[in-house]
mmCIF file of C-alpha atoms in Angstrom:
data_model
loop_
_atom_site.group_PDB
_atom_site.id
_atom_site.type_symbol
_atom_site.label_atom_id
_atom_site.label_comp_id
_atom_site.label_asym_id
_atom_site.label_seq_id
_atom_site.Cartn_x
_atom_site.Cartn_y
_atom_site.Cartn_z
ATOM 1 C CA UNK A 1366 -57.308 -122.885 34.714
ATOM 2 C CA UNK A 1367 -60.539 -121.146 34.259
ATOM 3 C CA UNK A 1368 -61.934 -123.851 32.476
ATOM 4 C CA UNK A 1369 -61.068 -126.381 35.143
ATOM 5 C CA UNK A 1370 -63.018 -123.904 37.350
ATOM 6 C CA UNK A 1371 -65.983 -123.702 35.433
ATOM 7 C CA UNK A 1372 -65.729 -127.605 34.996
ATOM 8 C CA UNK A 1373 -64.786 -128.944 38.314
ATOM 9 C CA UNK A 1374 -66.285 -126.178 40.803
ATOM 10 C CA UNK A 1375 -69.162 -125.108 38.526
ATOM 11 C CA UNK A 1376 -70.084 -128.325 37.341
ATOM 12 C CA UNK A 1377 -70.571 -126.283 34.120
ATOM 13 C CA UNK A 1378 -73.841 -125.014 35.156
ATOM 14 C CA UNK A 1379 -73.040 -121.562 34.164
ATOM 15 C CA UNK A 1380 -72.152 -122.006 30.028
ATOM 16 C CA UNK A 1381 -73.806 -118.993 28.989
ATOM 17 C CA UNK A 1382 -72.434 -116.624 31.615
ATOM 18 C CA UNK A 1383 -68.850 -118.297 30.994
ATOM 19 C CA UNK A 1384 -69.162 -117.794 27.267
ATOM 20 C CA UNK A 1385 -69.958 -114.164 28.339
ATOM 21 C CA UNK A 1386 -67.203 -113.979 30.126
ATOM 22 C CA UNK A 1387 -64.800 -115.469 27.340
ATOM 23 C CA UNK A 1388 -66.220 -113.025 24.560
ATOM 24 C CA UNK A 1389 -65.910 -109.738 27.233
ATOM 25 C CA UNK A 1390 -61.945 -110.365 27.693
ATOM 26 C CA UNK A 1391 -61.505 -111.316 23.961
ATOM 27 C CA UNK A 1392 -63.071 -108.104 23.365
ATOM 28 C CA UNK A 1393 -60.970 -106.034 25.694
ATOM 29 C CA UNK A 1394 -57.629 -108.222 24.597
ATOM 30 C CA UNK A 1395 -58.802 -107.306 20.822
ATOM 31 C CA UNK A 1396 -59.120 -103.456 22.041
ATOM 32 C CA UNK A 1397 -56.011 -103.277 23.871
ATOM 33 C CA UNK A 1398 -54.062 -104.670 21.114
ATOM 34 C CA UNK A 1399 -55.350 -102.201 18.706
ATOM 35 C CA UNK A 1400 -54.369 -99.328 20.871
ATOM 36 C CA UNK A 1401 -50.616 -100.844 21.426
ATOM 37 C CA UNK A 1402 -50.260 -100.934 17.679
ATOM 38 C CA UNK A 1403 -50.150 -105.105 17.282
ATOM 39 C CA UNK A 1404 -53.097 -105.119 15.440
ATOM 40 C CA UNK A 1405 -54.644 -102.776 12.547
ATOM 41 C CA UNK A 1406 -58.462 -102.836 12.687
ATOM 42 C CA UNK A 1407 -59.607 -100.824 9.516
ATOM 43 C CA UNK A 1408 -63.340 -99.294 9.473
ATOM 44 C CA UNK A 1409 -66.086 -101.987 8.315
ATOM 45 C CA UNK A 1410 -69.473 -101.426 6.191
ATOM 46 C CA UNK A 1411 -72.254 -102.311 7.799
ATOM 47 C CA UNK A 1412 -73.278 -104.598 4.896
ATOM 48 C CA UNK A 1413 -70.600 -106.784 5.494
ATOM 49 C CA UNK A 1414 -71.319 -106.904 9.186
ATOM 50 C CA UNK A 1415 -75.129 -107.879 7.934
ATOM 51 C CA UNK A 1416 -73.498 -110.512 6.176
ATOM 52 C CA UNK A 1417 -71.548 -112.187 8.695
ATOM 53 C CA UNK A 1418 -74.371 -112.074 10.595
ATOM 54 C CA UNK A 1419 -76.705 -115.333 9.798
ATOM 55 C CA UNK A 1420 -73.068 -117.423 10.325
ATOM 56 C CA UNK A 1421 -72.211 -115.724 13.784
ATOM 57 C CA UNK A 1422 -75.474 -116.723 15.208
ATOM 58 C CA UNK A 1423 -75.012 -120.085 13.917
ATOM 59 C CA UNK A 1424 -71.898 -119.973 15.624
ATOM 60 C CA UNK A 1425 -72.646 -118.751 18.954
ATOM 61 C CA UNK A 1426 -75.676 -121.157 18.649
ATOM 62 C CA UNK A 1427 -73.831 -124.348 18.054
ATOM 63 C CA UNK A 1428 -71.123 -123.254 21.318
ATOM 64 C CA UNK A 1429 -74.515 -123.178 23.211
ATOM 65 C CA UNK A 1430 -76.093 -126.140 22.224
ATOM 66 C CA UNK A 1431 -72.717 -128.328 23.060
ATOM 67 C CA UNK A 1432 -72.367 -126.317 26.314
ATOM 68 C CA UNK A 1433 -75.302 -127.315 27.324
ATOM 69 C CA UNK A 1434 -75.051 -130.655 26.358
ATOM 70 C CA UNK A 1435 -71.877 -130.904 28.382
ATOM 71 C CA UNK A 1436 -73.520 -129.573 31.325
ATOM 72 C CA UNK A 1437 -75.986 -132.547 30.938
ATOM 73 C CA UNK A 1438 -73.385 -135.615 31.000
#
């Protein structure tokens, strides 16, 4: 449904704020599963955060680019 929204009201002009959006309540799902006890999130290192790093931005870079390449068509 909300990506009908953000297709069909929206004309996806918004991508970024919608990938916000999507990233906020995975965030908050992720959170509230931890505290119910469905999920085990052990303690990281920070290297290993460093280290998924240069991949994440990729990432979050490539869901831009076709987002806004979408809004374009």
């Amino acid at each position: 449904f909300v990506l009908q929204y953000v297709l069909s009201v929206l004309k996806f002009t918004y991508p970024t704020l919608f990938q916000g959006w999507q990233t906020f309540v995975g965030g908050l799902l992720l959170l509230l599963s931890r505290k119910l006890g469905w999920v085990e999130i052990s303690s990281f290192s920070w290297s290993a955060a460093f280290a998924w790093l240069p991949g994440s931005v990729l990432f979050v870079g490539n869901i831009y680019a076709g987002s806004r390449a979408l809004s374009r068509l």
